[in-house]
Amino acid sequence: QRRLSLIWMLPLLAAGVGLWLLYRGFVDAPIPVTVYFSSGEGLQEGKTTVKYKGITVGLLKKLKVAEDLTNVAGTIEIKKGAKKSLNTGTVFWVVRPEVSLGGVSGLETLITGNYIGIEPGEGEPTREFHALDNAPLLEHDTGLSINLIANTLGAIHAGSPVLYRKLAVGRIQNYSLSAED
């Protein structure tokens, strides 16, 4: 009588584990996307993370000058769970520490380094994006948004407080030159 020896079970078990690991590697593989930045200042390959609401959802893997020499192309690997956020309306930007008269922002980057912020949007799926130079005005921010038109900018800048009877009641989020001027 011939029986299957236990010694043959070991290679079969190893092959099964190998196939399982190959399957998991394929299913959990990150999604590569290309993001174009106006500058690569403060970005480091393999170290700069992509964060959404403080949670890491990706990593900058490669950084190079774009083919047209006008900006910098970064290859970012986004975790598989964030795949639904890769749409034409999604925006990226670099979060850096900023000190101004209005206060300090991005203070955590002094310890952890600059990171790339992401805000998911709607639209068609895509794998190519152009990063913003500054953080976007987020629609889900609470409070009242007011557009003010003035003849001069004066000392106003992003982050400046809005005062009412010497009490800060808001902040300037952004400013731009009017299209009419």
mmCIF file of N, CA and C in Angstrom, residues 8-133:
data_model
loop_
_atom_site.group_PDB
_atom_site.id
_atom_site.type_symbol
_atom_site.label_atom_id
_atom_site.label_comp_id
_atom_site.label_asym_id
_atom_site.label_seq_id
_atom_site.Cartn_x
_atom_site.Cartn_y
_atom_site.Cartn_z
ATOM 1 N N TRP A 8 5.515 15.350 2.004
ATOM 2 C CA TRP A 8 4.976 16.036 0.837
ATOM 3 C C TRP A 8 3.993 17.144 1.209
ATOM 4 N N MET A 9 3.531 17.117 2.416
ATOM 5 C CA MET A 9 2.599 18.159 2.876
ATOM 6 C C MET A 9 3.303 19.501 3.041
ATOM 7 N N LEU A 10 4.568 19.472 3.409
ATOM 8 C CA LEU A 10 5.320 20.708 3.637
ATOM 9 C C LEU A 10 5.429 21.555 2.366
ATOM 10 N N PRO A 11 5.831 21.026 1.210
ATOM 11 C CA PRO A 11 5.860 21.852 -0.006
ATOM 12 C C PRO A 11 4.473 22.336 -0.431
ATOM 13 N N LEU A 12 3.450 21.501 -0.234
ATOM 14 C CA LEU A 12 2.097 21.932 -0.576
ATOM 15 C C LEU A 12 1.641 23.080 0.319
ATOM 16 N N LEU A 13 1.975 22.993 1.597
ATOM 17 C CA LEU A 13 1.641 24.072 2.534
ATOM 18 C C LEU A 13 2.390 25.348 2.172
ATOM 19 N N ALA A 14 3.678 25.236 1.833
ATOM 20 C CA ALA A 14 4.481 26.399 1.440
ATOM 21 C C ALA A 14 3.924 27.033 0.168
ATOM 22 N N ALA A 15 3.515 26.228 -0.791
ATOM 23 C CA ALA A 15 2.933 26.751 -2.027
ATOM 24 C C ALA A 15 1.610 27.473 -1.733
ATOM 25 N N GLY A 16 0.808 26.907 -0.852
ATOM 26 C CA GLY A 16 -0.456 27.547 -0.481
ATOM 27 C C GLY A 16 -0.236 28.899 0.188
ATOM 28 N N VAL A 17 0.719 28.969 1.116
ATOM 29 C CA VAL A 17 1.034 30.235 1.785
ATOM 30 C C VAL A 17 1.563 31.241 0.770
ATOM 31 N N GLY A 18 2.423 30.793 -0.142
ATOM 32 C CA GLY A 18 2.961 31.676 -1.175
ATOM 33 C C GLY A 18 1.868 32.254 -2.065
ATOM 34 N N LEU A 19 0.930 31.424 -2.472
ATOM 35 C CA LEU A 19 -0.193 31.905 -3.289
ATOM 36 C C LEU A 19 -1.070 32.888 -2.522
ATOM 37 N N TRP A 20 -1.287 32.617 -1.236
ATOM 38 C CA TRP A 20 -2.084 33.525 -0.406
ATOM 39 C C TRP A 20 -1.395 34.888 -0.288
ATOM 40 N N LEU A 21 -0.080 34.895 -0.048
ATOM 41 C CA LEU A 21 0.666 36.153 0.063
ATOM 42 C C LEU A 21 0.669 36.913 -1.263
ATOM 43 N N LEU A 22 0.788 36.205 -2.367
ATOM 44 C CA LEU A 22 0.737 36.837 -3.684
ATOM 45 C C LEU A 22 -0.631 37.475 -3.914
ATOM 46 N N TYR A 23 -1.684 36.779 -3.563
ATOM 47 C CA TYR A 23 -3.038 37.311 -3.697
ATOM 48 C C TYR A 23 -3.229 38.561 -2.840
ATOM 49 N N ARG A 24 -2.812 38.504 -1.564
ATOM 50 C CA ARG A 24 -2.958 39.650 -0.660
ATOM 51 C C ARG A 24 -2.136 40.846 -1.151
ATOM 52 N N GLY A 25 -0.937 40.582 -1.681
ATOM 53 C CA GLY A 25 -0.112 41.657 -2.223
ATOM 54 C C GLY A 25 -0.781 42.339 -3.405
ATOM 55 N N PHE A 26 -1.464 41.574 -4.226
ATOM 56 C CA PHE A 26 -2.166 42.136 -5.372
ATOM 57 C C PHE A 26 -3.395 42.919 -4.929
ATOM 58 N N VAL A 27 -4.160 42.379 -4.009
ATOM 59 C CA VAL A 27 -5.392 43.027 -3.546
ATOM 60 C C VAL A 27 -5.090 44.308 -2.768
ATOM 61 N N ASP A 28 -4.054 44.313 -1.942
ATOM 62 C CA ASP A 28 -3.727 45.459 -1.105
ATOM 63 C C ASP A 28 -2.713 46.416 -1.731
ATOM 64 N N ALA A 29 -2.343 46.205 -2.986
ATOM 65 C CA ALA A 29 -1.324 47.041 -3.630
ATOM 66 C C ALA A 29 -1.787 48.493 -3.696
ATOM 67 N N PRO A 30 -0.898 49.450 -3.374
ATOM 68 C CA PRO A 30 -1.276 50.861 -3.454
ATOM 69 C C PRO A 30 -1.490 51.298 -4.906
ATOM 70 N N ILE A 31 -2.207 52.394 -5.069
ATOM 71 C CA ILE A 31 -2.545 52.923 -6.390
ATOM 72 C C ILE A 31 -1.590 54.069 -6.716
ATOM 73 N N PRO A 32 -0.815 53.966 -7.802
ATOM 74 C CA PRO A 32 0.093 55.061 -8.157
ATOM 75 C C PRO A 32 -0.656 56.193 -8.867
ATOM 76 N N VAL A 33 -0.407 57.431 -8.426
ATOM 77 C CA VAL A 33 -0.966 58.607 -9.090
ATOM 78 C C VAL A 33 0.171 59.605 -9.309
ATOM 79 N N THR A 34 -0.016 60.494 -10.265
ATOM 80 C CA THR A 34 0.962 61.542 -10.545
ATOM 81 C C THR A 34 0.363 62.874 -10.146
ATOM 82 N N VAL A 35 1.109 63.630 -9.348
ATOM 83 C CA VAL A 35 0.674 64.962 -8.930
ATOM 84 C C VAL A 35 1.756 65.946 -9.343
ATOM 85 N N TYR A 36 1.364 67.019 -10.024
ATOM 86 C CA TYR A 36 2.297 68.044 -10.475
ATOM 87 C C TYR A 36 2.296 69.199 -9.480
ATOM 88 N N PHE A 37 3.485 69.558 -8.990
ATOM 89 C CA PHE A 37 3.664 70.650 -8.032
ATOM 90 C C PHE A 37 4.419 71.780 -8.708
ATOM 91 N N SER A 38 4.174 73.025 -8.283
ATOM 92 C CA SER A 38 4.918 74.152 -8.845
ATOM 93 C C SER A 38 6.366 74.147 -8.370
ATOM 94 N N SER A 39 6.629 73.495 -7.227
ATOM 95 C CA SER A 39 7.981 73.412 -6.677
ATOM 96 C C SER A 39 8.104 72.131 -5.857
ATOM 97 N N GLY A 40 9.309 71.585 -5.824
ATOM 98 C CA GLY A 40 9.559 70.393 -5.023
ATOM 99 C C GLY A 40 10.133 70.726 -3.658
ATOM 100 N N GLU A 41 10.136 71.999 -3.303
ATOM 101 C CA GLU A 41 10.701 72.450 -2.032
ATOM 102 C C GLU A 41 9.983 71.805 -0.852
ATOM 103 N N GLY A 42 10.759 71.166 0.013
ATOM 104 C CA GLY A 42 10.222 70.555 1.217
ATOM 105 C C GLY A 42 9.662 69.154 1.017
ATOM 106 N N LEU A 43 9.706 68.630 -0.209
ATOM 107 C CA LEU A 43 9.194 67.284 -0.480
ATOM 108 C C LEU A 43 10.361 66.305 -0.549
ATOM 109 N N GLN A 44 10.208 65.133 0.054
ATOM 110 C CA GLN A 44 11.265 64.129 0.072
ATOM 111 C C GLN A 44 10.698 62.778 -0.347
ATOM 112 N N GLU A 45 11.388 62.156 -1.291
ATOM 113 C CA GLU A 45 10.977 60.830 -1.745
ATOM 114 C C GLU A 45 11.030 59.843 -0.596
ATOM 115 N N GLY A 46 10.002 59.039 -0.463
ATOM 116 C CA GLY A 46 9.963 57.999 0.556
ATOM 117 C C GLY A 46 9.687 58.492 1.964
ATOM 118 N N LYS A 47 9.587 59.814 2.173
ATOM 119 C CA LYS A 47 9.342 60.360 3.514
ATOM 120 C C LYS A 47 8.090 61.223 3.593
ATOM 121 N N THR A 48 7.801 61.973 2.539
ATOM 122 C CA THR A 48 6.650 62.872 2.569
ATOM 123 C C THR A 48 5.361 62.068 2.446
ATOM 124 N N THR A 49 4.490 62.229 3.434
ATOM 125 C CA THR A 49 3.235 61.477 3.457
ATOM 126 C C THR A 49 2.095 62.303 2.869
ATOM 127 N N VAL A 50 1.027 61.628 2.522
ATOM 128 C CA VAL A 50 -0.212 62.259 2.069
ATOM 129 C C VAL A 50 -1.227 62.028 3.174
ATOM 130 N N LYS A 51 -1.835 63.112 3.661
ATOM 131 C CA LYS A 51 -2.764 62.991 4.783
ATOM 132 C C LYS A 51 -4.119 63.592 4.450
ATOM 133 N N TYR A 52 -5.141 62.913 4.959
ATOM 134 C CA TYR A 52 -6.506 63.413 4.893
ATOM 135 C C TYR A 52 -7.032 63.440 6.321
ATOM 136 N N LYS A 53 -7.349 64.628 6.810
ATOM 137 C CA LYS A 53 -7.848 64.818 8.181
ATOM 138 C C LYS A 53 -6.921 64.165 9.210
ATOM 139 N N GLY A 54 -5.616 64.292 9.008
ATOM 140 C CA GLY A 54 -4.632 63.788 9.965
ATOM 141 C C GLY A 54 -4.287 62.323 9.812
ATOM 142 N N ILE A 55 -4.937 61.611 8.897
ATOM 143 C CA ILE A 55 -4.688 60.190 8.687
ATOM 144 C C ILE A 55 -3.849 60.020 7.423
ATOM 145 N N THR A 56 -2.789 59.228 7.509
ATOM 146 C CA THR A 56 -1.930 58.984 6.350
ATOM 147 C C THR A 56 -2.638 58.061 5.370
ATOM 148 N N VAL A 57 -2.775 58.540 4.124
ATOM 149 C CA VAL A 57 -3.437 57.744 3.082
ATOM 150 C C VAL A 57 -2.512 57.474 1.897
ATOM 151 N N GLY A 58 -1.268 57.956 1.970
ATOM 152 C CA GLY A 58 -0.347 57.731 0.860
ATOM 153 C C GLY A 58 1.061 58.176 1.185
ATOM 154 N N LEU A 59 1.962 57.945 0.228
ATOM 155 C CA LEU A 59 3.380 58.267 0.403
ATOM 156 C C LEU A 59 3.960 58.703 -0.939
ATOM 157 N N LEU A 60 4.764 59.770 -0.912
ATOM 158 C CA LEU A 60 5.461 60.247 -2.106
ATOM 159 C C LEU A 60 6.620 59.304 -2.394
ATOM 160 N N LYS A 61 6.584 58.596 -3.508
ATOM 161 C CA LYS A 61 7.612 57.605 -3.829
ATOM 162 C C LYS A 61 8.707 58.161 -4.724
ATOM 163 N N LYS A 62 8.350 59.040 -5.663
ATOM 164 C CA LYS A 62 9.333 59.531 -6.623
ATOM 165 C C LYS A 62 9.036 60.978 -6.963
ATOM 166 N N LEU A 63 10.097 61.755 -7.157
ATOM 167 C CA LEU A 63 9.968 63.173 -7.474
ATOM 168 C C LEU A 63 10.943 63.489 -8.602
ATOM 169 N N LYS A 64 10.437 64.132 -9.656
ATOM 170 C CA LYS A 64 11.312 64.493 -10.779
ATOM 171 C C LYS A 64 10.760 65.730 -11.466
ATOM 172 N N VAL A 65 11.619 66.368 -12.245
ATOM 173 C CA VAL A 65 11.192 67.522 -13.025
ATOM 174 C C VAL A 65 10.321 67.011 -14.160
ATOM 175 N N ALA A 66 9.196 67.672 -14.385
ATOM 176 C CA ALA A 66 8.271 67.252 -15.432
ATOM 177 C C ALA A 66 8.927 67.396 -16.800
ATOM 178 N N GLU A 67 8.413 66.650 -17.763
ATOM 179 C CA GLU A 67 8.983 66.642 -19.111
ATOM 180 C C GLU A 67 8.984 68.021 -19.756
ATOM 181 N N ASP A 68 7.976 68.855 -19.462
ATOM 182 C CA ASP A 68 7.913 70.194 -20.064
ATOM 183 C C ASP A 68 8.719 71.232 -19.274
ATOM 184 N N LEU A 69 9.388 70.821 -18.202
ATOM 185 C CA LEU A 69 10.263 71.658 -17.368
ATOM 186 C C LEU A 69 9.544 72.820 -16.687
ATOM 187 N N THR A 70 8.211 72.791 -16.614
ATOM 188 C CA THR A 70 7.476 73.891 -15.985
ATOM 189 C C THR A 70 7.129 73.616 -14.526
ATOM 190 N N ASN A 71 7.154 72.347 -14.117
ATOM 191 C CA ASN A 71 6.825 72.017 -12.730
ATOM 192 C C ASN A 71 7.485 70.700 -12.343
ATOM 193 N N VAL A 72 7.123 70.197 -11.184
ATOM 194 C CA VAL A 72 7.714 68.978 -10.641
ATOM 195 C C VAL A 72 6.640 67.896 -10.589
ATOM 196 N N ALA A 73 6.980 66.710 -11.065
ATOM 197 C CA ALA A 73 6.035 65.594 -11.065
ATOM 198 C C ALA A 73 6.367 64.652 -9.921
ATOM 199 N N GLY A 74 5.388 64.374 -9.096
ATOM 200 C CA GLY A 74 5.560 63.451 -7.983
ATOM 201 C C GLY A 74 4.714 62.211 -8.190
ATOM 202 N N THR A 75 5.319 61.046 -8.008
ATOM 203 C CA THR A 75 4.570 59.801 -8.051
ATOM 204 C C THR A 75 4.208 59.435 -6.626
ATOM 205 N N ILE A 76 2.928 59.337 -6.366
ATOM 206 C CA ILE A 76 2.419 59.078 -5.025
ATOM 207 C C ILE A 76 1.682 57.745 -5.035
ATOM 208 N N GLU A 77 1.926 56.945 -4.016
ATOM 209 C CA GLU A 77 1.194 55.697 -3.853
ATOM 210 C C GLU A 77 0.100 55.922 -2.819
ATOM 211 N N ILE A 78 -1.152 55.808 -3.263
ATOM 212 C CA ILE A 78 -2.313 56.003 -2.402
ATOM 213 C C ILE A 78 -2.808 54.640 -1.935
ATOM 214 N N LYS A 79 -3.137 54.533 -0.658
ATOM 215 C CA LYS A 79 -3.654 53.271 -0.124
ATOM 216 C C LYS A 79 -4.933 52.872 -0.847
ATOM 217 N N LYS A 80 -5.109 51.582 -1.006
ATOM 218 C CA LYS A 80 -6.241 51.027 -1.748
ATOM 219 C C LYS A 80 -7.588 51.523 -1.195
ATOM 220 N N GLY A 81 -7.690 51.720 0.112
ATOM 221 C CA GLY A 81 -8.936 52.165 0.732
ATOM 222 C C GLY A 81 -9.361 53.559 0.315
ATOM 223 N N ALA A 82 -8.432 54.368 -0.209
ATOM 224 C CA ALA A 82 -8.743 55.736 -0.626
ATOM 225 C C ALA A 82 -8.987 55.837 -2.128
ATOM 226 N N LYS A 83 -9.161 54.713 -2.790
ATOM 227 C CA LYS A 83 -9.330 54.687 -4.246
ATOM 228 C C LYS A 83 -10.517 55.531 -4.712
ATOM 229 N N LYS A 84 -11.597 55.539 -3.953
ATOM 230 C CA LYS A 84 -12.804 56.271 -4.345
ATOM 231 C C LYS A 84 -12.582 57.782 -4.370
ATOM 232 N N SER A 85 -11.538 58.273 -3.706
ATOM 233 C CA SER A 85 -11.298 59.719 -3.649
ATOM 234 C C SER A 85 -10.486 60.232 -4.827
ATOM 235 N N LEU A 86 -10.039 59.376 -5.725
ATOM 236 C CA LEU A 86 -9.192 59.791 -6.842
ATOM 237 C C LEU A 86 -10.036 60.182 -8.046
ATOM 238 N N ASN A 87 -10.637 61.376 -7.950
ATOM 239 C CA ASN A 87 -11.527 61.902 -8.983
ATOM 240 C C ASN A 87 -11.026 63.251 -9.465
ATOM 241 N N THR A 88 -11.591 63.743 -10.551
ATOM 242 C CA THR A 88 -11.151 65.014 -11.126
ATOM 243 C C THR A 88 -11.334 66.185 -10.166
ATOM 244 N N GLY A 89 -12.257 66.100 -9.222
ATOM 245 C CA GLY A 89 -12.479 67.180 -8.268
ATOM 246 C C GLY A 89 -11.570 67.133 -7.048
ATOM 247 N N THR A 90 -10.760 66.101 -6.912
ATOM 248 C CA THR A 90 -9.855 65.958 -5.770
ATOM 249 C C THR A 90 -8.693 66.934 -5.903
ATOM 250 N N VAL A 91 -8.315 67.565 -4.787
ATOM 251 C CA VAL A 91 -7.204 68.522 -4.811
ATOM 252 C C VAL A 91 -6.108 68.098 -3.829
ATOM 253 N N PHE A 92 -4.876 68.415 -4.200
ATOM 254 C CA PHE A 92 -3.694 68.177 -3.383
ATOM 255 C C PHE A 92 -3.001 69.512 -3.153
ATOM 256 N N TRP A 93 -2.278 69.643 -2.040
ATOM 257 C CA TRP A 93 -1.465 70.820 -1.750
ATOM 258 C C TRP A 93 -0.421 70.421 -0.713
ATOM 259 N N VAL A 94 0.650 71.219 -0.620
ATOM 260 C CA VAL A 94 1.712 70.941 0.345
ATOM 261 C C VAL A 94 1.448 71.761 1.603
ATOM 262 N N VAL A 95 1.462 71.093 2.748
ATOM 263 C CA VAL A 95 1.269 71.767 4.035
ATOM 264 C C VAL A 95 2.645 72.074 4.605
ATOM 265 N N ARG A 96 2.903 73.360 4.808
ATOM 266 C CA ARG A 96 4.183 73.838 5.340
ATOM 267 C C ARG A 96 3.906 74.707 6.564
ATOM 268 N N PRO A 97 4.891 74.862 7.444
ATOM 269 C CA PRO A 97 4.677 75.781 8.567
ATOM 270 C C PRO A 97 4.655 77.222 8.063
ATOM 271 N N GLU A 98 3.728 78.014 8.576
ATOM 272 C CA GLU A 98 3.618 79.422 8.197
ATOM 273 C C GLU A 98 3.431 80.269 9.438
ATOM 274 N N VAL A 99 4.232 81.306 9.519
ATOM 275 C CA VAL A 99 4.120 82.259 10.621
ATOM 276 C C VAL A 99 3.752 83.606 10.020
ATOM 277 N N SER A 100 2.674 84.212 10.526
ATOM 278 C CA SER A 100 2.237 85.515 10.043
ATOM 279 C C SER A 100 1.665 86.306 11.210
ATOM 280 N N LEU A 101 1.266 87.530 10.937
ATOM 281 C CA LEU A 101 0.661 88.347 11.981
ATOM 282 C C LEU A 101 -0.656 87.748 12.463
ATOM 283 N N GLY A 102 -1.295 86.955 11.586
ATOM 284 C CA GLY A 102 -2.567 86.332 11.937
ATOM 285 C C GLY A 102 -2.412 85.092 12.793
ATOM 286 N N GLY A 103 -1.198 84.598 12.937
ATOM 287 C CA GLY A 103 -0.981 83.406 13.752
ATOM 288 C C GLY A 103 -0.038 82.431 13.080
ATOM 289 N N VAL A 104 0.027 81.251 13.650
ATOM 290 C CA VAL A 104 0.905 80.193 13.158
ATOM 291 C C VAL A 104 0.039 79.061 12.638
ATOM 292 N N SER A 105 0.386 78.520 11.476
ATOM 293 C CA SER A 105 -0.339 77.365 10.944
ATOM 294 C C SER A 105 0.666 76.320 10.493
ATOM 295 N N GLY A 106 0.235 75.083 10.456
ATOM 296 C CA GLY A 106 1.104 73.990 10.037
ATOM 297 C C GLY A 106 2.223 73.719 11.021
ATOM 298 N N LEU A 107 1.991 74.020 12.292
ATOM 299 C CA LEU A 107 3.032 73.878 13.304
ATOM 300 C C LEU A 107 3.524 72.443 13.447
ATOM 301 N N GLU A 108 2.643 71.462 13.229
ATOM 302 C CA GLU A 108 3.038 70.059 13.347
ATOM 303 C C GLU A 108 4.107 69.675 12.329
ATOM 304 N N THR A 109 4.221 70.424 11.245
ATOM 305 C CA THR A 109 5.212 70.096 10.221
ATOM 306 C C THR A 109 6.631 70.413 10.676
ATOM 307 N N LEU A 110 6.786 71.210 11.720
ATOM 308 C CA LEU A 110 8.128 71.471 12.250
ATOM 309 C C LEU A 110 8.747 70.198 12.805
ATOM 310 N N ILE A 111 7.933 69.294 13.310
ATOM 311 C CA ILE A 111 8.419 68.036 13.882
ATOM 312 C C ILE A 111 8.390 66.921 12.841
ATOM 313 N N THR A 112 7.284 66.778 12.138
ATOM 314 C CA THR A 112 7.120 65.657 11.210
ATOM 315 C C THR A 112 7.605 65.959 9.804
ATOM 316 N N GLY A 113 7.820 67.220 9.464
ATOM 317 C CA GLY A 113 8.174 67.602 8.102
ATOM 318 C C GLY A 113 6.920 67.934 7.306
ATOM 319 N N ASN A 114 7.144 68.564 6.149
ATOM 320 C CA ASN A 114 6.019 68.911 5.294
ATOM 321 C C ASN A 114 5.278 67.650 4.879
ATOM 322 N N TYR A 115 3.987 67.798 4.637
ATOM 323 C CA TYR A 115 3.218 66.688 4.104
ATOM 324 C C TYR A 115 2.283 67.212 3.029
ATOM 325 N N ILE A 116 1.686 66.307 2.293
ATOM 326 C CA ILE A 116 0.781 66.663 1.213
ATOM 327 C C ILE A 116 -0.640 66.449 1.712
ATOM 328 N N GLY A 117 -1.448 67.494 1.637
ATOM 329 C CA GLY A 117 -2.844 67.400 2.024
ATOM 330 C C GLY A 117 -3.681 66.973 0.826
ATOM 331 N N ILE A 118 -4.756 66.285 1.098
ATOM 332 C CA ILE A 118 -5.678 65.851 0.042
ATOM 333 C C ILE A 118 -7.103 66.134 0.495
ATOM 334 N N GLU A 119 -7.906 66.622 -0.423
ATOM 335 C CA GLU A 119 -9.332 66.832 -0.179
ATOM 336 C C GLU A 119 -10.085 66.159 -1.316
ATOM 337 N N PRO A 120 -10.785 65.053 -1.020
ATOM 338 C CA PRO A 120 -11.506 64.322 -2.069
ATOM 339 C C PRO A 120 -12.589 65.180 -2.707
ATOM 340 N N GLY A 121 -12.812 64.932 -3.980
ATOM 341 C CA GLY A 121 -13.839 65.653 -4.713
ATOM 342 C C GLY A 121 -14.675 64.714 -5.553
ATOM 343 N N GLU A 122 -15.564 65.287 -6.315
ATOM 344 C CA GLU A 122 -16.450 64.521 -7.197
ATOM 345 C C GLU A 122 -15.890 64.545 -8.614
ATOM 346 N N GLY A 123 -16.406 63.683 -9.444
ATOM 347 C CA GLY A 123 -16.018 63.697 -10.848
ATOM 348 C C GLY A 123 -15.616 62.333 -11.344
ATOM 349 N N GLU A 124 -15.032 62.342 -12.521
ATOM 350 C CA GLU A 124 -14.589 61.114 -13.168
ATOM 351 C C GLU A 124 -13.296 60.620 -12.519
ATOM 352 N N PRO A 125 -13.100 59.310 -12.437
ATOM 353 C CA PRO A 125 -11.847 58.784 -11.890
ATOM 354 C C PRO A 125 -10.648 59.216 -12.744
ATOM 355 N N THR A 126 -9.547 59.557 -12.093
ATOM 356 C CA THR A 126 -8.327 59.964 -12.783
ATOM 357 C C THR A 126 -7.120 59.595 -11.937
ATOM 358 N N ARG A 127 -5.957 59.589 -12.535
ATOM 359 C CA ARG A 127 -4.706 59.271 -11.843
ATOM 360 C C ARG A 127 -3.676 60.382 -12.012
ATOM 361 N N GLU A 128 -4.124 61.563 -12.493
ATOM 362 C CA GLU A 128 -3.219 62.691 -12.715
ATOM 363 C C GLU A 128 -3.847 63.963 -12.160
ATOM 364 N N PHE A 129 -3.062 64.702 -11.343
ATOM 365 C CA PHE A 129 -3.581 65.876 -10.653
ATOM 366 C C PHE A 129 -2.574 67.016 -10.702
ATOM 367 N N HIS A 130 -3.049 68.250 -10.531
ATOM 368 C CA HIS A 130 -2.198 69.426 -10.396
ATOM 369 C C HIS A 130 -2.433 69.995 -8.998
ATOM 370 N N ALA A 131 -1.381 70.046 -8.194
ATOM 371 C CA ALA A 131 -1.495 70.502 -6.805
ATOM 372 C C ALA A 131 -1.716 72.007 -6.747
ATOM 373 N N LEU A 132 -2.433 72.437 -5.730
ATOM 374 C CA LEU A 132 -2.643 73.861 -5.475
ATOM 375 C C LEU A 132 -1.415 74.425 -4.765
ATOM 376 N N ASP A 133 -1.157 75.714 -4.924
ATOM 377 C CA ASP A 133 -0.031 76.347 -4.234
ATOM 378 C C ASP A 133 -0.349 76.608 -2.764
#
